[in-house]
């Protein structure tokens, strides 16, 4: 995919920004790194103590354990891309149709696989589950309302999709109200957004992307200095999310994303590297698929540590095999589901759906 370079001082036009693709890759790898620490650890994900995580230095534990905050990077990216996507579509039905095609195929395939295999392998909440509970959890997770209903989350990472869908709906509704009736009509939705920020502070990271999408402001620091500045802002953002309030992390996050969006500068050039571009391309599959890949490795690790196999050896194998297998599985998921199945569904549904819409409006 290609596009013209973004012009300074104007709102983002939807053109392809390679460094944003690279940041997607960093975000997915960041979450993967966190699960390399969490999934072998006793007391996490129903794992009995001591698990097979070896004794690590506290500083290394802290460094690895911040990886889960890659989700805030995803939120900034969504906040940046979604406004331009909605404007480009020029239609709420078309916008939401493409959002469904983007989000749902991989999620639904994994959802069906989990609810088919979960009871067989006694995965987490499936142990001793009755049919009513099974159907309730199935439906709640399919429509991303499990948290609101106080039910278990099925897919380990899919909790963030609830935030994503809420943001899509809120932004589309607010944008529509602004166009129809101006600020007075949109004011209740804007206040609702502010209330959500206060209740769920990590949603403020959507605002960083929205601000850059609307203003065209970028932070251009060339060469090695730009790379060092980007890495420093990234480290400060992650550290602030762990040590302080998410609102404290907004400033380094804002500076970081401003450098990401200037692909010709130091940090942006690194993110535009071919390897990160490919990981970014498959990042959505990588984000959702890797827990399914790591789970059987986790089970094997627990069995081997119980018979005396060294934990350092097991953890090293878990990381190396987990990384390779996750990348391979995600590449397959991308090609088969995100590309081929999505294209098939698009061809089968889009024409019929929007032909009817046009006929009804005539």
Short mmCIF file of C-alpha atoms in Angstrom, two decimals, residues 32 35-41 52-53 293-299 301 311-326:
data_model
loop_
_atom_site.label_atom_id
_atom_site.label_comp_id
_atom_site.label_asym_id
_atom_site.label_seq_id
_atom_site.Cartn_x
_atom_site.Cartn_y
_atom_site.Cartn_z
CA UNK A 32 3.84 -10.94 23.33
CA UNK A 35 3.02 -13.01 28.03
CA UNK A 36 6.46 -14.63 27.85
CA UNK A 37 6.72 -13.49 31.47
CA UNK A 38 3.13 -13.98 32.67
CA UNK A 39 2.22 -17.34 31.18
CA UNK A 40 5.01 -19.39 32.83
CA UNK A 41 4.50 -17.67 36.18
CA UNK A 52 8.25 -22.68 35.27
CA UNK A 53 9.42 -19.07 35.31
CA UNK A 293 0.05 -20.75 20.34
CA UNK A 294 1.57 -20.23 23.78
CA UNK A 295 -1.09 -22.19 25.69
CA UNK A 296 0.04 -25.71 24.63
CA UNK A 297 3.67 -24.69 25.23
CA UNK A 298 2.60 -23.53 28.69
CA UNK A 299 0.96 -26.90 29.41
CA UNK A 301 6.30 -26.53 30.34
CA UNK A 311 13.29 -23.81 34.59
CA UNK A 312 15.85 -21.69 32.73
CA UNK A 313 15.91 -24.26 29.94
CA UNK A 314 12.12 -24.42 29.83
CA UNK A 315 11.70 -20.65 29.82
CA UNK A 316 14.27 -20.22 27.06
CA UNK A 317 12.51 -22.84 24.96
CA UNK A 318 9.13 -21.28 25.70
CA UNK A 319 10.33 -17.89 24.44
CA UNK A 320 12.19 -19.09 21.35
CA UNK A 321 9.57 -21.62 20.23
CA UNK A 322 6.74 -19.27 21.21
CA UNK A 323 8.15 -16.41 19.15
CA UNK A 324 8.76 -18.49 16.02
CA UNK A 325 5.47 -20.39 16.23
CA UNK A 326 3.48 -17.21 16.97
#
